[in-house]
Amino acid sequence: MGELRVRSVLVTGANRGIGLGLVQHLLGLPNPPEWVFAACRDPKGQRAQELQNLASKHPNLVIIPLEVTKPASIKAAAASVGERLKDSGLNLLINNAGMLVYKTLDTETQEDMAQVYATNTIGPLLLSQEFLPLLKKAAQGSPGSGLSCSKAAIINISSVGGSIKEVHMWKAAQCVSYRCSKAALNMLTKCQSLGYREHGILCAVFHPGWVQTDMGNTAGDKPPVTVDESVGGMLKVISSLSEKDTGTFLDWEGKVVPW
Ligand code: NDP
């Protein structure tokens, strides 16, 4: 597996957890991207302090305001990224932002179902739609006919919790809205892989492992996987993806996850 070489990448939910880890790893690559767009809700706020520190040291890091449940915010983010990239496209879109609500079959509400679906499923759909012209431009500008993440790709961060076959950790946490939103994100990714293949865009969905983040830590015991391990693993796998991998569901170690 080679190391990831990509000219431009955008990560959502980049101010903490796995998103922040992805940005740190991308900046630390031997051949880092020319542009790392780190999208978060409040770039100037306290919660983006680590990103601001990184941006002061890395001129290739640009912090972009983005609330993934707001179409106007997504449009503004795409416009701002497009302006910076000028004539080139965006190679890699990583839809990482997500939320989890601990509810059961009995306690799940209409509001939670709608909010979690808006964040985890509709957000990635709208982002992919708005960034499609930039992804297509990147694909057209890259040599070679096969699909790859250095050419043009959408990577959606899902969860084994959304696997209908595994229904992972059901006894520990039912999290119905989360499971449904991630199962739908998995299907969205499959649809994107079928629809965007002709444009030269690879689409895949990842389970990052059970990871030591604010979200991962709320699940009870200490998660077994560190952010560094998860992100390092995913970027390695991402760098190795080719035509045959579009439309697949993989984990951070490259193993296929059942749908
Ligand atoms: P965290 O809770 O640590 O971070 C979530 C990130 O998403 C934050 O940056 C948060 O921003 C952002 N976010 C949430 N809602 C929105 C929104 N509406 N608009 C913009 N940004 C938003 O989670 P993780 O880092 O652990 O999770 C990252 C991804 O990995 C998620 O999709 C999650 O479902 C998935 N995952 C995580 C696992 C784990 O064990 N950690 C296991 C399986 C999957 P803010 O700071 O503004 O809230």
Short mmCIF file of C-alpha atoms and ligand atoms in Angstrom, two decimals:
data_model
loop_
_atom_site.label_atom_id
_atom_site.label_comp_id
_atom_site.label_asym_id
_atom_site.label_seq_id
_atom_site.Cartn_x
_atom_site.Cartn_y
_atom_site.Cartn_z
CA MET A 1 0.00 0.00 0.00
CA GLY A 2 1.46 3.34 -1.03
CA GLU A 3 1.11 6.57 0.83
CA LEU A 4 -1.77 8.85 -0.08
CA ARG A 5 -0.93 11.52 -2.66
CA VAL A 6 -3.72 13.95 -3.25
CA ARG A 7 -3.72 17.60 -4.31
CA SER A 8 -6.83 18.75 -2.46
CA VAL A 9 -9.08 17.30 0.23
CA LEU A 10 -12.02 18.48 2.31
CA VAL A 11 -12.91 16.95 5.68
CA THR A 12 -16.20 17.75 7.46
CA GLY A 13 -16.46 17.79 11.26
CA ALA A 14 -12.76 18.63 11.30
CA ASN A 15 -12.49 20.44 14.64
CA ARG A 16 -12.33 17.37 16.91
CA GLY A 17 -12.25 13.57 17.02
CA ILE A 18 -11.66 11.60 13.85
CA GLY A 19 -12.05 14.67 11.61
CA LEU A 20 -9.27 16.55 13.42
CA GLY A 21 -7.12 13.41 13.31
CA LEU A 22 -7.62 13.15 9.54
CA VAL A 23 -6.51 16.77 9.09
CA GLN A 24 -3.42 16.24 11.29
CA HIS A 25 -2.41 13.09 9.41
CA LEU A 26 -2.95 14.70 6.00
CA LEU A 27 -0.77 17.67 6.98
CA GLY A 28 1.91 15.28 8.25
CA LEU A 29 2.18 13.19 5.06
CA PRO A 30 5.62 13.20 3.37
CA ASN A 31 3.84 14.72 0.35
CA PRO A 32 1.00 16.66 1.96
CA PRO A 33 -1.91 18.00 -0.11
CA GLU A 34 -1.59 21.50 -1.55
CA TRP A 35 -4.97 22.22 -0.01
CA VAL A 36 -6.50 20.75 3.13
CA PHE A 37 -9.98 22.22 3.69
CA ALA A 38 -11.06 21.64 7.29
CA ALA A 39 -14.78 22.28 7.61
CA CYS A 40 -16.38 22.96 10.98
CA ARG A 41 -19.38 24.78 12.43
CA ASP A 42 -17.58 27.59 14.21
CA PRO A 43 -14.08 28.23 12.83
CA LYS A 44 -13.44 31.18 15.15
CA GLY A 45 -14.84 29.56 18.30
CA GLN A 46 -13.19 27.79 21.22
CA ARG A 47 -14.05 24.36 19.79
CA ALA A 48 -11.87 25.05 16.75
CA GLN A 49 -8.82 26.13 18.79
CA GLU A 50 -6.69 23.16 17.69
CA LEU A 51 -7.53 23.77 14.05
CA GLN A 52 -6.63 27.45 14.42
CA ASN A 53 -3.25 26.49 15.93
CA LEU A 54 -2.62 24.10 13.05
CA ALA A 55 -3.62 26.73 10.48
CA SER A 56 -1.08 29.17 11.91
CA LYS A 57 1.67 26.61 11.15
CA HIS A 58 0.39 25.15 7.87
CA PRO A 59 -0.39 27.58 5.06
CA ASN A 60 -2.01 24.73 3.08
CA LEU A 61 -4.73 24.38 5.75
CA VAL A 62 -7.89 26.43 5.20
CA ILE A 63 -10.68 26.40 7.77
CA ILE A 64 -14.13 26.58 6.16
CA PRO A 65 -17.37 27.31 8.05
CA LEU A 66 -19.87 24.48 7.52
CA GLU A 67 -23.08 23.37 9.22
CA VAL A 68 -23.99 20.17 7.36
CA THR A 69 -27.73 20.44 8.05
CA LYS A 70 -27.96 23.85 6.35
CA PRO A 71 -28.06 23.85 2.52
CA ALA A 72 -27.02 27.54 2.37
CA SER A 73 -23.95 26.77 4.46
CA ILE A 74 -23.02 23.85 2.17
CA LYS A 75 -23.41 26.06 -0.93
CA ALA A 76 -21.24 28.77 0.63
CA ALA A 77 -18.57 26.20 1.54
CA ALA A 78 -18.48 24.83 -2.03
CA ALA A 79 -18.22 28.36 -3.45
CA SER A 80 -15.39 29.26 -1.09
CA VAL A 81 -13.44 26.06 -1.89
CA GLY A 82 -14.03 26.58 -5.63
CA GLU A 83 -12.64 30.13 -5.44
CA ARG A 84 -9.43 28.92 -3.80
CA LEU A 85 -8.93 25.99 -6.17
CA LYS A 86 -9.42 28.27 -9.20
CA ASP A 87 -9.06 26.04 -12.30
CA SER A 88 -8.43 22.75 -10.54
CA GLY A 89 -10.99 20.50 -8.89
CA LEU A 90 -11.36 18.84 -5.48
CA ASN A 91 -9.84 15.36 -5.35
CA LEU A 92 -11.21 14.00 -2.12
CA LEU A 93 -14.37 14.78 -0.11
CA ILE A 94 -14.51 13.07 3.30
CA ASN A 95 -17.98 13.25 4.85
CA ASN A 96 -17.01 12.66 8.47
CA ALA A 97 -19.30 14.93 10.55
CA GLY A 98 -21.84 12.92 12.46
CA MET A 99 -23.94 12.69 15.60
CA LEU A 100 -25.23 9.95 17.88
CA VAL A 101 -28.24 10.01 20.19
CA TYR A 102 -28.66 7.32 22.85
CA LYS A 103 -32.31 6.39 22.55
CA THR A 104 -34.10 3.05 22.45
CA LEU A 105 -36.98 1.76 20.37
CA ASP A 106 -39.28 2.99 23.13
CA THR A 107 -37.75 6.43 23.65
CA GLU A 108 -36.73 7.45 20.11
CA THR A 109 -38.53 10.62 18.99
CA GLN A 110 -39.54 12.20 15.71
CA GLU A 111 -37.18 15.12 16.46
CA ASP A 112 -34.16 12.85 17.10
CA MET A 113 -34.85 10.70 14.06
CA ALA A 114 -35.09 13.83 11.88
CA GLN A 115 -32.02 15.57 13.36
CA VAL A 116 -29.77 12.52 13.18
CA TYR A 117 -30.89 11.71 9.62
CA ALA A 118 -30.36 15.35 8.59
CA THR A 119 -26.81 15.27 9.95
CA ASN A 120 -25.62 11.75 9.11
CA THR A 121 -27.42 11.08 5.83
CA ILE A 122 -28.84 14.22 4.20
CA GLY A 123 -25.68 16.22 4.97
CA PRO A 124 -23.40 13.84 3.01
CA LEU A 125 -25.95 13.75 0.13
CA LEU A 126 -26.10 17.56 -0.16
CA LEU A 127 -22.34 17.96 0.23
CA SER A 128 -21.70 15.47 -2.54
CA GLN A 129 -24.23 17.25 -4.79
CA GLU A 130 -22.70 20.69 -4.19
CA PHE A 131 -19.11 19.51 -4.58
CA LEU A 132 -19.86 17.33 -7.61
CA PRO A 133 -18.73 19.94 -10.17
CA LEU A 134 -15.39 20.28 -8.34
CA LEU A 135 -14.99 16.49 -8.05
CA LYS A 136 -15.78 16.08 -11.76
CA LYS A 137 -13.23 18.76 -12.60
CA ALA A 138 -10.60 16.89 -10.57
CA ALA A 139 -11.43 13.61 -12.33
CA GLN A 140 -11.21 15.27 -15.76
CA GLY A 141 -7.90 16.87 -14.87
CA SER A 142 -6.27 13.60 -13.72
CA PRO A 143 -4.51 11.26 -16.11
CA GLY A 144 -5.44 7.58 -16.42
CA SER A 145 -8.78 5.86 -16.81
CA GLY A 146 -9.19 3.94 -13.51
CA LEU A 147 -10.82 5.25 -10.33
CA SER A 148 -8.72 6.28 -7.31
CA CYS A 149 -8.82 8.62 -4.33
CA SER A 150 -5.95 10.72 -5.69
CA LYS A 151 -8.06 11.32 -8.79
CA ALA A 152 -11.57 11.99 -7.39
CA ALA A 153 -13.45 10.35 -4.53
CA ILE A 154 -16.20 10.64 -1.96
CA ILE A 155 -15.48 8.83 1.30
CA ASN A 156 -18.42 8.62 3.71
CA ILE A 157 -17.65 7.81 7.35
CA SER A 158 -20.35 5.42 8.49
CA SER A 159 -20.38 2.80 11.26
CA VAL A 160 -20.70 -0.93 11.75
CA GLY A 161 -23.67 0.19 13.90
CA GLY A 162 -25.50 0.72 10.61
CA SER A 163 -24.79 -2.81 9.38
CA ILE A 164 -28.08 -4.70 9.11
CA LYS A 165 -26.25 -8.04 9.15
CA GLU A 166 -24.13 -7.34 12.27
CA VAL A 167 -26.39 -5.02 14.36
CA HIS A 168 -23.24 -4.44 16.37
CA MET A 169 -23.55 -3.90 20.17
CA TRP A 170 -27.36 -3.99 20.15
CA LYS A 171 -27.54 -5.06 23.81
CA ALA A 172 -25.26 -2.21 24.91
CA ALA A 173 -26.93 0.55 22.93
CA GLN A 174 -29.95 0.47 20.65
CA CYS A 175 -29.34 3.95 19.17
CA VAL A 176 -32.10 3.43 16.63
CA SER A 177 -31.84 6.82 14.91
CA TYR A 178 -28.05 6.44 14.55
CA ARG A 179 -28.29 2.90 13.15
CA CYS A 180 -30.98 3.90 10.65
CA SER A 181 -29.07 7.01 9.55
CA LYS A 182 -25.87 5.03 8.95
CA ALA A 183 -27.68 2.18 7.14
CA ALA A 184 -29.15 4.87 4.88
CA LEU A 185 -25.69 6.45 4.44
CA ASN A 186 -24.41 3.05 3.34
CA MET A 187 -27.14 2.83 0.70
CA LEU A 188 -26.46 6.42 -0.34
CA THR A 189 -22.81 5.50 -0.92
CA LYS A 190 -23.78 2.52 -3.06
CA CYS A 191 -26.08 4.79 -5.12
CA GLN A 192 -23.31 7.39 -5.46
CA SER A 193 -20.85 4.72 -6.61
CA LEU A 194 -23.27 3.65 -9.37
CA GLY A 195 -24.17 7.21 -10.40
CA TYR A 196 -20.71 8.77 -10.27
CA ARG A 197 -18.59 5.99 -11.78
CA GLU A 198 -19.11 7.45 -15.25
CA HIS A 199 -17.74 10.78 -13.96
CA GLY A 200 -14.55 9.10 -12.73
CA ILE A 201 -15.43 9.45 -9.03
CA LEU A 202 -14.76 6.59 -6.60
CA CYS A 203 -17.25 6.31 -3.70
CA ALA A 204 -16.73 4.16 -0.59
CA VAL A 205 -17.99 4.00 2.97
CA PHE A 206 -15.86 3.34 6.07
CA HIS A 207 -16.28 2.06 9.61
CA PRO A 208 -13.49 3.85 11.51
CA GLY A 209 -13.36 1.32 14.37
CA TRP A 210 -14.56 2.00 17.88
CA VAL A 211 -12.44 5.06 18.51
CA GLN A 212 -11.38 7.18 21.50
CA THR A 213 -13.30 10.38 20.69
CA ASP A 214 -16.11 12.30 22.40
CA MET A 215 -18.58 10.08 20.55
CA GLY A 216 -16.69 6.81 21.03
CA ASN A 217 -16.09 7.47 24.73
CA THR A 218 -19.82 7.77 25.47
CA ALA A 219 -20.42 4.11 24.62
CA GLY A 220 -19.36 2.80 28.05
CA ASP A 221 -15.99 1.01 28.18
CA LYS A 222 -12.83 2.61 26.83
CA PRO A 223 -12.77 2.26 23.04
CA PRO A 224 -9.93 -0.01 21.85
CA VAL A 225 -8.78 2.15 18.93
CA THR A 226 -6.97 5.52 19.18
CA VAL A 227 -7.69 8.35 16.76
CA ASP A 228 -4.17 7.97 15.35
CA GLU A 229 -4.61 4.25 14.68
CA SER A 230 -8.03 4.70 13.09
CA VAL A 231 -7.02 7.63 10.91
CA GLY A 232 -3.64 6.17 9.94
CA GLY A 233 -5.38 2.93 8.98
CA MET A 234 -8.13 4.60 6.98
CA LEU A 235 -5.72 6.82 5.04
CA LYS A 236 -3.60 3.79 4.16
CA VAL A 237 -6.66 1.94 2.90
CA ILE A 238 -7.92 5.05 1.08
CA SER A 239 -4.59 5.35 -0.74
CA SER A 240 -4.93 1.78 -2.02
CA LEU A 241 -8.51 1.95 -3.32
CA SER A 242 -9.07 1.36 -7.03
CA GLU A 243 -11.86 0.76 -9.54
CA LYS A 244 -12.88 -2.56 -7.92
CA ASP A 245 -13.42 -0.91 -4.53
CA THR A 246 -16.01 1.67 -5.52
CA GLY A 247 -19.29 0.99 -3.72
CA THR A 248 -17.69 -1.05 -0.92
CA PHE A 249 -18.04 -0.87 2.89
CA LEU A 250 -14.62 -1.23 4.56
CA ASP A 251 -13.23 -0.79 8.04
CA TRP A 252 -10.13 1.15 9.14
CA GLU A 253 -7.99 -1.96 8.60
CA GLY A 254 -9.29 -2.56 5.08
CA LYS A 255 -11.59 -5.47 5.98
CA VAL A 256 -14.94 -5.69 4.20
CA VAL A 257 -17.88 -4.92 6.56
CA PRO A 258 -21.18 -6.71 5.87
CA TRP A 259 -23.96 -4.30 4.75
P1 NDP B 1 -17.17 13.38 17.58
O1 NDP B 1 -18.47 13.45 18.30
O2 NDP B 1 -15.91 13.35 18.36
O3 NDP B 1 -17.09 14.57 16.49
C1 NDP B 1 -18.17 14.81 15.65
C2 NDP B 1 -17.79 15.89 14.67
O4 NDP B 1 -18.91 16.12 13.79
C3 NDP B 1 -17.50 17.23 15.36
O5 NDP B 1 -16.51 17.91 14.65
C4 NDP B 1 -18.83 17.95 15.23
O6 NDP B 1 -18.73 19.36 15.29
C5 NDP B 1 -19.23 17.50 13.84
N1 NDP B 1 -20.65 17.73 13.59
C6 NDP B 1 -21.71 17.14 14.20
N2 NDP B 1 -22.85 17.64 13.73
C7 NDP B 1 -22.51 18.57 12.78
C8 NDP B 1 -23.24 19.43 11.95
N3 NDP B 1 -24.57 19.47 11.97
N4 NDP B 1 -22.56 20.24 11.09
C9 NDP B 1 -21.21 20.23 11.06
N5 NDP B 1 -20.45 19.44 11.84
C10 NDP B 1 -21.10 18.62 12.70
O7 NDP B 1 -17.29 12.09 16.66
P2 NDP B 1 -16.17 11.14 16.02
O8 NDP B 1 -15.00 11.92 15.63
O9 NDP B 1 -16.03 9.97 16.89
O10 NDP B 1 -16.98 10.63 14.73
C11 NDP B 1 -16.66 11.01 13.39
C12 NDP B 1 -17.46 10.10 12.46
O11 NDP B 1 -17.10 8.73 12.73
C13 NDP B 1 -18.97 10.19 12.68
O12 NDP B 1 -19.63 10.16 11.44
C14 NDP B 1 -19.29 8.95 13.49
O13 NDP B 1 -20.62 8.51 13.31
C15 NDP B 1 -18.28 7.96 12.94
N6 NDP B 1 -17.99 6.85 13.85
C16 NDP B 1 -17.32 7.06 15.03
C17 NDP B 1 -17.06 5.98 15.87
C18 NDP B 1 -16.30 6.14 17.16
O14 NDP B 1 -16.09 5.11 17.85
N7 NDP B 1 -15.83 7.31 17.53
C19 NDP B 1 -17.50 4.60 15.52
C20 NDP B 1 -18.18 4.51 14.27
C21 NDP B 1 -18.41 5.60 13.48
P3 NDP B 1 -19.01 20.20 16.68
O15 NDP B 1 -17.72 20.20 17.45
O16 NDP B 1 -19.39 21.56 16.16
O17 NDP B 1 -20.12 19.51 17.39
#
